[in-house]
XYZ file of C-alpha atoms in Angstrom:
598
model
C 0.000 0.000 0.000
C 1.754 3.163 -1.096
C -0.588 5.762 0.785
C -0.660 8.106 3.566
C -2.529 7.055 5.801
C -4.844 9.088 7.920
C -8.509 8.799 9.818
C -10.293 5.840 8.115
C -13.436 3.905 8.539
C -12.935 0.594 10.103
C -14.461 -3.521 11.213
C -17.274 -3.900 13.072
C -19.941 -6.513 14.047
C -21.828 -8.069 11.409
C -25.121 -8.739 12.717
C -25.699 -5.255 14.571
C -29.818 -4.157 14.461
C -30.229 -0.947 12.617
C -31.432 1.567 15.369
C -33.954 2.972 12.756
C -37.129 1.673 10.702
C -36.283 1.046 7.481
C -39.256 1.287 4.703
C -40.972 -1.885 3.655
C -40.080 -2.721 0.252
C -40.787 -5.544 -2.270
C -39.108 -6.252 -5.462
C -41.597 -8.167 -7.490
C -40.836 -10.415 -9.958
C -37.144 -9.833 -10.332
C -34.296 -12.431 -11.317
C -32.058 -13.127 -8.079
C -29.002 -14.348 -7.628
C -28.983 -15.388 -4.381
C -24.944 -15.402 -3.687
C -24.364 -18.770 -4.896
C -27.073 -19.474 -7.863
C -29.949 -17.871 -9.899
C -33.126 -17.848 -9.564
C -35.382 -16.742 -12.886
C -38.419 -14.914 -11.259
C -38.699 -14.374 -7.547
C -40.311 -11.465 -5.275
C -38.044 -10.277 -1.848
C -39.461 -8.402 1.000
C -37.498 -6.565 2.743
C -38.293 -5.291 6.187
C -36.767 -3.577 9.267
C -33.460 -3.689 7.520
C -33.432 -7.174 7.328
C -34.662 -9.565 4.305
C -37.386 -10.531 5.505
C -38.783 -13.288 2.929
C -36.192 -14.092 -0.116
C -39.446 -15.930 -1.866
C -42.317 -13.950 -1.234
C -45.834 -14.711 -2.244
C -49.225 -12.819 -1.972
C -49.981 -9.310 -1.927
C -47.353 -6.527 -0.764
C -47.928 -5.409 2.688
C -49.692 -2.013 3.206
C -47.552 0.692 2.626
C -44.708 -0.791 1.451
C -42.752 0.412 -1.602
C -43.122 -1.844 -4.700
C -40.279 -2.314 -6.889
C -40.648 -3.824 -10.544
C -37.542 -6.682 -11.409
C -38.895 -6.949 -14.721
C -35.544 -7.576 -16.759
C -33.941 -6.689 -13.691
C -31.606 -8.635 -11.330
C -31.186 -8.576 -7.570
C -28.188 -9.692 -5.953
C -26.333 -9.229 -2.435
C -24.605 -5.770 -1.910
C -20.562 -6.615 -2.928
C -18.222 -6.967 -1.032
C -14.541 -5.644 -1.873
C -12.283 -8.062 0.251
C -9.216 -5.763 0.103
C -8.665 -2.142 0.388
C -7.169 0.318 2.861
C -10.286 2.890 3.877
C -8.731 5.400 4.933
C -11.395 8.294 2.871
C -14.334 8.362 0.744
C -16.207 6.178 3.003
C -19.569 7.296 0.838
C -18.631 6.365 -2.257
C -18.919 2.822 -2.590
C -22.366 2.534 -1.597
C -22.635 4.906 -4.820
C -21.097 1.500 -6.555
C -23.333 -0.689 -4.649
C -19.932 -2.016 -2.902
C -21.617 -2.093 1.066
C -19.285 -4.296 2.954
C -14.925 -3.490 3.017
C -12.424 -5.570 4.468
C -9.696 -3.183 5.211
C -6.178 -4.096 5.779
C -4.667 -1.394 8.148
C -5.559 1.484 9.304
C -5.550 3.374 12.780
C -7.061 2.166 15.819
C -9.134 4.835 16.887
C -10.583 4.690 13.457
C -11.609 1.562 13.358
C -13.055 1.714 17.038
C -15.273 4.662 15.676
C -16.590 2.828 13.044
C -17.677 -0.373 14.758
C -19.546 2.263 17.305
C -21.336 3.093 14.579
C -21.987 0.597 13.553
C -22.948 -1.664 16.720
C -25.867 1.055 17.209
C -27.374 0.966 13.412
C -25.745 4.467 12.660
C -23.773 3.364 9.064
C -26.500 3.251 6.890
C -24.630 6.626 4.975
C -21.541 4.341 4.925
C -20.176 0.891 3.821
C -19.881 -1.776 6.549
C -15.784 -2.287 7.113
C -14.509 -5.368 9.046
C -10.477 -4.675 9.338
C -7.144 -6.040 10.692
C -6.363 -2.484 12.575
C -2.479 -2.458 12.706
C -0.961 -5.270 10.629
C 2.033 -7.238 12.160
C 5.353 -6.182 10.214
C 9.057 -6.259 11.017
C 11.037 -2.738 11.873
C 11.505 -0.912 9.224
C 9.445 -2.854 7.118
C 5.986 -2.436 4.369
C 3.246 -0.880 6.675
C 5.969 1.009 8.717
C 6.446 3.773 6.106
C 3.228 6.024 6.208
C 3.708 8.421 9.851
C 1.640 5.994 11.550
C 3.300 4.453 14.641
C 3.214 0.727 13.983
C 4.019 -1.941 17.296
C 6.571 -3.720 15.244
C 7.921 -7.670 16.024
C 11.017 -9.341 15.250
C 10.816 -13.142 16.947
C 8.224 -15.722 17.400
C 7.975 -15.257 21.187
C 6.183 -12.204 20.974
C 3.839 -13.588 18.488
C 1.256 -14.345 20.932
C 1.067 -10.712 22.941
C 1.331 -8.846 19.929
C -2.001 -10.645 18.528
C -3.675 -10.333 22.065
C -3.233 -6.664 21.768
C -4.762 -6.482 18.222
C -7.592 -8.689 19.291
C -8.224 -6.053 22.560
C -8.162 -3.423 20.307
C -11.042 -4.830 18.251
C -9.219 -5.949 15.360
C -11.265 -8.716 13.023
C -8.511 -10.609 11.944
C -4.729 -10.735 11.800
C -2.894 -9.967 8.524
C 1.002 -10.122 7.950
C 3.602 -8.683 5.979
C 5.614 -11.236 4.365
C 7.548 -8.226 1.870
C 11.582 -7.483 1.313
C 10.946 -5.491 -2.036
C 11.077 -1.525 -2.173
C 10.576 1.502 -4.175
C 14.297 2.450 -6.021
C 17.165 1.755 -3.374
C 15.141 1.105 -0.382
C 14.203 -2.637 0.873
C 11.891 -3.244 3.252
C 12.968 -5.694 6.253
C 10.451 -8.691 6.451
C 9.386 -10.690 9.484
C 11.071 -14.545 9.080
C 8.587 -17.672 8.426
C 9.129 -18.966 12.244
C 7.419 -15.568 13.331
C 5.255 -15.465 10.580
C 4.340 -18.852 11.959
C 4.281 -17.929 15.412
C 1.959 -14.875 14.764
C -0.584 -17.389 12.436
C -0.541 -20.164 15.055
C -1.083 -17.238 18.043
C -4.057 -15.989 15.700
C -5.599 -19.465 15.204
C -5.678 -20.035 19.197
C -7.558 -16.696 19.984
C -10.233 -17.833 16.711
C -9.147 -15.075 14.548
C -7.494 -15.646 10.899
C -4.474 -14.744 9.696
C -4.114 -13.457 5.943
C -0.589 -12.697 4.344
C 0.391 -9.984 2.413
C 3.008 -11.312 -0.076
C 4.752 -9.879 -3.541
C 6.727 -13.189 -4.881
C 5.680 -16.463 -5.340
C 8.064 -18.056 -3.147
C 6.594 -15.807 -0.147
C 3.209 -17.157 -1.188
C 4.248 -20.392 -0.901
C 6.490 -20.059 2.346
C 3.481 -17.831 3.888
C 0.422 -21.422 2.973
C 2.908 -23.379 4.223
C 2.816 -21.600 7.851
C -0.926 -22.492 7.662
C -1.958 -18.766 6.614
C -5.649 -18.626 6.092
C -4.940 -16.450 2.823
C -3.430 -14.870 0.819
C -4.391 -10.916 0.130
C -2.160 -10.203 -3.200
C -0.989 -12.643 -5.969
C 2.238 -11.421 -7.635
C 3.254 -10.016 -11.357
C 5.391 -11.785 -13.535
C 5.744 -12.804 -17.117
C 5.135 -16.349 -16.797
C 5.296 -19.306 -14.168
C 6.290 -22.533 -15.205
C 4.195 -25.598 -15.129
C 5.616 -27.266 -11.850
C 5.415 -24.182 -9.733
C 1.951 -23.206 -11.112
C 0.772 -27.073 -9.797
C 2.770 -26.648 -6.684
C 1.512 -23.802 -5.622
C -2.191 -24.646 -6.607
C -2.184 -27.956 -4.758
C -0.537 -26.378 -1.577
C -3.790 -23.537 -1.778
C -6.167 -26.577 -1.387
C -4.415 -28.963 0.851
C -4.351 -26.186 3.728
C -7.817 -24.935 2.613
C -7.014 -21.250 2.101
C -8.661 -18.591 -0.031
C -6.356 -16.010 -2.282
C -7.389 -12.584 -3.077
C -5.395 -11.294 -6.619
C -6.301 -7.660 -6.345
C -5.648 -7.427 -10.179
C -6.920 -3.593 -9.915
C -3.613 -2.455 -8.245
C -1.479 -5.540 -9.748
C -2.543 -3.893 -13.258
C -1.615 -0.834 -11.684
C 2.111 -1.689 -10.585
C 1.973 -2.753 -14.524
C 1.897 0.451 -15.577
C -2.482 -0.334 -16.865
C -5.170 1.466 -16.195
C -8.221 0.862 -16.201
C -9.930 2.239 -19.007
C -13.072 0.438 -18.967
C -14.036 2.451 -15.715
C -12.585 5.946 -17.075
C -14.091 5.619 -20.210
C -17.647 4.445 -19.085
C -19.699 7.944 -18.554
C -22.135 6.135 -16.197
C -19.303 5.184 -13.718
C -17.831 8.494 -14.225
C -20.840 10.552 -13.460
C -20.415 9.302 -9.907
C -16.785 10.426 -9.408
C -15.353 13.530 -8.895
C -11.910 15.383 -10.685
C -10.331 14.009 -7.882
C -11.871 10.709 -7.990
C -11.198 10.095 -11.307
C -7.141 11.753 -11.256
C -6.072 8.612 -9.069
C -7.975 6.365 -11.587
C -5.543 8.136 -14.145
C -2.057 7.263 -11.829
C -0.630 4.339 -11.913
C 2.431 3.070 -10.198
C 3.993 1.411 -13.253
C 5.584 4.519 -15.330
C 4.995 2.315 -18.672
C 2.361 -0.234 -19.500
C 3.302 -3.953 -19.720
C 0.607 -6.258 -20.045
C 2.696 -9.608 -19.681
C 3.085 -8.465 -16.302
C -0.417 -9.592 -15.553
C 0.327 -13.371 -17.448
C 1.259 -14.933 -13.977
C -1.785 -13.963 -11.904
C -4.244 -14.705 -14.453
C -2.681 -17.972 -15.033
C -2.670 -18.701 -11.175
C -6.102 -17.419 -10.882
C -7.290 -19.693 -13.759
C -5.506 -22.573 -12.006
C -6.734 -22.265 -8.645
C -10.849 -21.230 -9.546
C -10.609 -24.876 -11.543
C -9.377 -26.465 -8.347
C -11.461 -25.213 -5.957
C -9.677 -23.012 -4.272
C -11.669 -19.909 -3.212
C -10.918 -16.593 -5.211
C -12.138 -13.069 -3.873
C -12.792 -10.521 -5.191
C -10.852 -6.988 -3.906
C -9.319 -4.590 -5.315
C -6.729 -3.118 -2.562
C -8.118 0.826 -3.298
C -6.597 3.363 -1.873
C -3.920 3.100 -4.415
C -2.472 4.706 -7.399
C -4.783 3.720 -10.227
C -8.161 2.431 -8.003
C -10.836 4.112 -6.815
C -13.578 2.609 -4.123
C -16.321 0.646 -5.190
C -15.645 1.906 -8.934
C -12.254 -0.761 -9.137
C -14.588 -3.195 -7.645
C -16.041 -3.668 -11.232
C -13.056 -3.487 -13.239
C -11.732 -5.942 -10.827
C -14.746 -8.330 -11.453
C -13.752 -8.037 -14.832
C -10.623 -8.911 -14.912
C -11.075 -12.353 -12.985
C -13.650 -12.788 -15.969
C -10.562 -12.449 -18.284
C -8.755 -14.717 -15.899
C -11.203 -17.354 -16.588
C -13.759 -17.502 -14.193
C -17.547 -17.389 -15.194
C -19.586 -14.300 -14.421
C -21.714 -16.180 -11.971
C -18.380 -17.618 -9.972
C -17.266 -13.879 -9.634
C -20.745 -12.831 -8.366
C -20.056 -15.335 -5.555
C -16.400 -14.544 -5.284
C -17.863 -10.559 -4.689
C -20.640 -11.510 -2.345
C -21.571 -15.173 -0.673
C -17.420 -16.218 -0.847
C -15.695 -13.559 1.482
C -18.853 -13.200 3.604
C -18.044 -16.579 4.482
C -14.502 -16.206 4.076
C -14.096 -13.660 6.534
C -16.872 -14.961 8.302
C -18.495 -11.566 8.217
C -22.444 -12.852 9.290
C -25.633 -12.553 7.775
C -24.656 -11.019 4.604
C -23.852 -11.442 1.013
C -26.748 -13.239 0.379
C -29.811 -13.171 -0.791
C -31.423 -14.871 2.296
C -34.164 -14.779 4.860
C -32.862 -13.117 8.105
C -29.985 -11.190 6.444
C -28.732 -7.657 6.260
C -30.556 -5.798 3.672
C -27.795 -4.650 1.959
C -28.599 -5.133 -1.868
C -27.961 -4.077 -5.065
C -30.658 -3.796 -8.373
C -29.306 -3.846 -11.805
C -30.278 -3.961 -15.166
C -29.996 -6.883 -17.528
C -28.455 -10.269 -16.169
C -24.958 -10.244 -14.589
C -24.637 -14.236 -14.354
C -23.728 -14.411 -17.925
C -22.710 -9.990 -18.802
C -20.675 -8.960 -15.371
C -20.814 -5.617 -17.221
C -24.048 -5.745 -16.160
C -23.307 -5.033 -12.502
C -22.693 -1.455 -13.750
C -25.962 -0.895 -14.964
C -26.794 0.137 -11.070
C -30.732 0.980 -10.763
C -30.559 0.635 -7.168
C -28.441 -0.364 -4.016
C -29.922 -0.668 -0.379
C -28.092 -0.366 2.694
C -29.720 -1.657 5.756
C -32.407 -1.471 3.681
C -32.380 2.051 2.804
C -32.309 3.204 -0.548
C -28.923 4.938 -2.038
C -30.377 6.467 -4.923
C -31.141 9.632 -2.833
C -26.878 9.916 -2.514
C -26.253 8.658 -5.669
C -28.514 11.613 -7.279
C -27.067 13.996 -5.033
C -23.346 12.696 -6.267
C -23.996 13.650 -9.918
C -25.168 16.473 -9.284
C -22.120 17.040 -7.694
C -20.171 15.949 -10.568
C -22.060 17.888 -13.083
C -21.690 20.828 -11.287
C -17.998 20.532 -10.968
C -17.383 19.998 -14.635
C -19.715 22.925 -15.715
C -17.340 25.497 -13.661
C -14.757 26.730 -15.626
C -11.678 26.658 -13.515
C -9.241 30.029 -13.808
C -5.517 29.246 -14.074
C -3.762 31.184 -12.329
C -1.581 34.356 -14.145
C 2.096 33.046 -14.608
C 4.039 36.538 -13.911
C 5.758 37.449 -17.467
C 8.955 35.733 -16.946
C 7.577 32.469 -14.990
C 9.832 32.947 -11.752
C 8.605 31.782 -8.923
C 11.780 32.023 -6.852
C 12.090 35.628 -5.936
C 14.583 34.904 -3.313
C 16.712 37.510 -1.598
C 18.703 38.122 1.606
C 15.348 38.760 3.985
C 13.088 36.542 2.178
C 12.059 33.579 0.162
C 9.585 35.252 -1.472
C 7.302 34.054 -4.617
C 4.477 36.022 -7.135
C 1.548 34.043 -5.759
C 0.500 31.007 -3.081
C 2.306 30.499 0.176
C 5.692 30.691 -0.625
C 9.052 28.373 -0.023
C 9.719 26.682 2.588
C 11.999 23.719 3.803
C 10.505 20.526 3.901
C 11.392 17.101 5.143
C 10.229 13.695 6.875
C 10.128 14.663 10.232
C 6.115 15.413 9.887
C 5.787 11.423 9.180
C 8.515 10.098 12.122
C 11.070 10.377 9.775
C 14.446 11.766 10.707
C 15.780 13.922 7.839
C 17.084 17.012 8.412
C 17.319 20.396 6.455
C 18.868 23.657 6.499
C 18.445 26.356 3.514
C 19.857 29.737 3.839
C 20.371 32.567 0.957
C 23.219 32.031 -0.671
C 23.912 34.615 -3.416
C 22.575 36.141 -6.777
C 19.270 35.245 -6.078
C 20.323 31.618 -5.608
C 19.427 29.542 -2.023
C 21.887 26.611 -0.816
C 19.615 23.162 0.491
C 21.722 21.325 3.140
C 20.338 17.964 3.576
C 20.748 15.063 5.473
C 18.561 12.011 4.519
C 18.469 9.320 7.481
C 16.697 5.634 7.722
C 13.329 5.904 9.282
C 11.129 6.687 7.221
C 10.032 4.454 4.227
C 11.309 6.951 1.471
C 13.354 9.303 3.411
C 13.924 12.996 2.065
C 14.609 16.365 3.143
C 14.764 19.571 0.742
C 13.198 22.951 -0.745
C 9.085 23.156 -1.259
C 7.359 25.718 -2.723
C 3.588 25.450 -1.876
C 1.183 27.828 -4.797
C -1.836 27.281 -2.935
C -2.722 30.119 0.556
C -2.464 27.461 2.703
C -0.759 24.171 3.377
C -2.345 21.250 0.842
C -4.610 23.896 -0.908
C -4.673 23.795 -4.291
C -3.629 26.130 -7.220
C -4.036 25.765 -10.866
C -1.294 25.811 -12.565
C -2.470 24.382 -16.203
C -0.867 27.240 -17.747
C 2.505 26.342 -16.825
C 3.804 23.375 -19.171
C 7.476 23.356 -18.438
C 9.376 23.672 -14.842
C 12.567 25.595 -15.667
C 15.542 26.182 -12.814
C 19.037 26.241 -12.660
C 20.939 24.039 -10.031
C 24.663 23.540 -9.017
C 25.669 20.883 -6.091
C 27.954 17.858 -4.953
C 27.260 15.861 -8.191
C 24.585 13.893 -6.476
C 20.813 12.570 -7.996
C 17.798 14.876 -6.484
C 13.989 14.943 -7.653
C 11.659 17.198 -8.312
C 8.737 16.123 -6.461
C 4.888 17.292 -7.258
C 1.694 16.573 -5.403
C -1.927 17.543 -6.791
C -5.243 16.662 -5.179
C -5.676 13.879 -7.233
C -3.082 11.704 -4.998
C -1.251 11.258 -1.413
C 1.787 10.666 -3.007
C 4.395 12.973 -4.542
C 5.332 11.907 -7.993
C 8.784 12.017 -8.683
C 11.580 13.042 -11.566
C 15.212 13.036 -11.224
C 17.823 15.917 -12.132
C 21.386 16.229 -11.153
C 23.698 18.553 -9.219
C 26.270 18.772 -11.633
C 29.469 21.355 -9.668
C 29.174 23.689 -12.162
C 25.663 25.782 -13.154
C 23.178 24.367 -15.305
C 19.716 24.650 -16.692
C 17.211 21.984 -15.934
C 14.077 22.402 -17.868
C 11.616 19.484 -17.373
C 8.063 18.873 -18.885
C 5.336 18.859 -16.518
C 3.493 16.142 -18.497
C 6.566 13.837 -17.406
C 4.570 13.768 -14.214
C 3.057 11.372 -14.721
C -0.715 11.143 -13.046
C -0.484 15.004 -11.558
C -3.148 17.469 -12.268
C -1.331 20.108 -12.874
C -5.206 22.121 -12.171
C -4.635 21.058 -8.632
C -1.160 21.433 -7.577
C -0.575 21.139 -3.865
C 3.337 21.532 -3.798
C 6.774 21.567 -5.752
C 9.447 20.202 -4.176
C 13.386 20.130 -4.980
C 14.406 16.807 -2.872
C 17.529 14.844 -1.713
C 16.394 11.231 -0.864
C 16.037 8.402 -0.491
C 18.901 6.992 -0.400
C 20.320 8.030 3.001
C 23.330 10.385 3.611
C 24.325 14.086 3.046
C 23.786 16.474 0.625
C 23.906 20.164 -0.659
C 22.800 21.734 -3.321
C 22.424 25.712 -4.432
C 19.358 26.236 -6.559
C 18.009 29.710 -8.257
C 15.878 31.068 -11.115
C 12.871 29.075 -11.036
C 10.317 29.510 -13.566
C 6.862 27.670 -14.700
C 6.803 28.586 -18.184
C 3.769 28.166 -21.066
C 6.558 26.223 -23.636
């Protein structure tokens, strides 16, 4: 997961009664597939929140709303089984996603949530059963985002370190099993006998333990612990024969479920996903914002036979038996909540799995999976939470998109769903102003008493320490007009930097338009070292990054801004001039710099 984390929804009981009275309401004569198979012409009462009769017969009840199915199908409210909820805890509903499984996020957050919903107060909101804090080695994936994580390094404190997770509410357990990186930096990963320690320590308190893995040796090492399942597959090119069997056969001898997450898999392959973008019915629902970080992706260029391995290991294990969820780990570069959830039911489609065996695998399978309760199922006694679309997805998953209407706790979402494209529309009918470059495009009007700029909050030095990192940085004046960045990057943060930022919006993350600017110009002299200029926009959490050098003598840099890559440049939040993040010290003297129209 490559975002900052901050206040997120969060797990909570499954079978809470909603504190309010929900309208009667029958669907009449409406195809249903019930979570596990179809049934061609069925009516479903729902009352009190609840389904109260999956097979009704007779007359409707007085007062109750009547729904025509003609042509129509019902089916359970979906259920993403991976993502990291940390905003936009509407808009899945909008998608008729109501249940998330998130995989870390803070434990306040989570407590919050399951208050809500323990007293029938998340009807606005999708249900989310999560892990809380995920178990991870020092300085390793989960550690990165400002968020203090309680770290483990042996197997004998397996068994306290899950106690606490399960006092703090947490649903299940989930481990990172990860030694990759992003450029230089590796992440440290816990070692099988703790991984095995922390599963075995989960299974004696009743909770599962899931496994966050990147290789296919770490997904094989992580089943063999006795991991209840697996929450990524892994990219590749191919995978031979043997392992592909191995693998596959060691999935159904310890009776564990995988979830593939090809949305953000697709997204480390440089894809996108296009089908979602392009479909103005999906789009009506998300906002500029929304739909930027459906535009990002984490792979710089796209390479499709990155996705051959998972869709051949998906194939394999759906033919065996082995349970396949849907999720789509949002929260990422390149997904978007509840709108990835159909692209992701998609691609297993592509991977070989019939419509009707993803329906299950986005409903009745992780309900049961994560043993979540009376949901994802069409069923009497279970949570109203529903979804009415046109056409027949059993044999068109396309036609989950064709959203009529999606009930939570038996309450109807068009009312938000409206409101949202409204919303939308509204947004794209304002004409946004671009800011006035000044005449020459400097924006560095630095002197002896200030580090001044034409517009927005000005310069400023900028590091880690904000996220528990440990970078330092000093920048003084240093002459003609030029200011001298002393940096020194240090371990402790995931991607470690210190440096110069110069914010254009009046205020800390407020936005400026800059879409009149189409080149960043600046000249830069230093200790021969590789730096990066580093832009944020609203679309994403992340800075995205391209490298210069700090050649000794003076030089011009002059860099496209449509080399960064996924950045609105209608929304730009800062512009930074970064050492990092490989650690150690650096200096660097930087002056005239310019936003310029060409």
């Amino acid at each position: 997961m490559q975002k900052l984390l901050v206040a997120a929804a969060a797990a909570a009981l499954s079978c809470a009664l909603p504190a309010f009275a929900a309208e009667t309401t029958l669907v009449k004569d409406v195809r249903v597939f019930d979570g596990q198979k179809v049934h061609a012409k069925r009516s479903v009462l729902l009352e009190g929140g609840k389904i109260a009769s999956a097979d009704f017969k007779g007359k409707a009840p007085a007062g109750a709303r009547v729904i025509d199915g003609a042509g129509r199908t019902l089916m359970p409210g979906l259920i993403d089984s991976h993502v990291h909820a940390y905003r936009f805890q509407e808009l899945p509903l909008l998608f008729g996603v109501t249940t998330q499984v998130d995989m870390f996020m803070p434990v306040p957050a989570m407590q919050e949530v399951q208050r809500r919903m323990a007293k029938g107060e998340n009807q606005a909101s999708t249900d989310i059963f999560s892990a809380g804090m995920l178990a991870t080695a020092p300085g390793g994936h989960g550690a990165e985002y400002g968020i203090p994580v309680p770290t483990l390094t042996t197997p004998a404190e397996a068994q306290a370190w899950v106690d606490a997770r399960i006092a703090e509410g947490s649903s299940f357990i989930k481990i990172i099993v990860e030694s990759g990186g992003i450029g230089t930096r590796k992440f440290n990963s816990l070692d099988m006998p703790t991984v095995k320690a922390l599963v075995d320590a989960a299974h004696k308190r009743g909770k599962l333990a899931v496994v966050h893995i990147s290789t296919l040796e770490d997904a094989r090492a992580a089943l063999e612990t006795g991991a209840d399942g697996l929450v990524h597959l892994f990219t590749g090119d191919a995978i031979g024969d043997a392992d592909l069997k191995a693998l596959v056969k060691l999935a159904r001898e310890r009776k564990a479920f995988v979830i593939p997450t090809f949305s953000v898999m697709e997204s480390i392959a440089g894809l996108r996903e296009k089908d979602i973008i392009d479909d103005k019915s999906m789009a009506a629902l998300l906002d500029k914002e929304q739909m930027m970080t459906l535009h990002s992706s984490y792979g710089s260029e796209p390479k499709p036979q990155r996705m051959t391995a998972p869709n051949a290991v998906v194939a394999a294990l759906h033919k065996a038996g082995v349970p396949v969820l849907a999720g789509t780990d949002a929260g990422n570069a390149g997904t978007q909540y509840g709108a990835s959830m159909h692209h992701e039911m998609l691609s297993m489609t592509k991977a070989g799995m019939s419509p009707l065996a993803v329906l299950a695998a986005a409903t009745s399978v992780p309900a049961k999976a994560f043993r979540l309760g009376q949901r994802g199922q069409v069923a009497k006694g279970y949570k109203a939470d529903l979804v009415l679309v046109e056409g027949d997805p059993t044999t068109d998953i396309l036609a989950t998109r064709r959203i009529v209407e999606v009930w939570k706790d038996g309450e109807l979402v068009s009312p938000a769903r409206a409101k949202k494209q409204e919303l939308v529309a509204q947004e794209l009918s304002r004409k946004s102003v671009p800011l006035a470059l000044p005449a020459d495009g400097r924006i560095s009007l630095f002197s002896k008493d200030k580090l001044a700029s034409p517009f927005g909050t000005g310069w400023m030095p900028s590091n880690d320490a904000f996220l528990g990192g440990k970078s330092t940085v000093k920048v003084e004046y240093a002459d003609e007009a030029a200011v001298s960045v002393t940096a020194s990057v240090q371990p402790g943060f995931a991607f470690p930097w210190a440096g110069l930022a110069f914010i254009p919006g009046n205020g800390p993350m407020a936005a400026a338009d800059l879409s009149n600017a189409k080149v960043l110009r600046f000249r830069v002299k230093g200790d021969g070292k590789r730096y990066a200029v580093a832009i944020m926009s609203k679309a994403g959490s992340i800075p995205v990054n391209v490298p210069f050098e700090a050649a000794a003598d003076w030089q011009e840099v002059s860099l496209p801004l449509a080399s960064f890559k996924g950045v609105d440049t209608s929304t730009i939040t800062m512009i930074g001039f970064n050492a990092g993040p490989q650690p150690g010290d650096y200096q660097f003297q930087i002056a005239d710099v310019r936003l310029m129209p060409q």
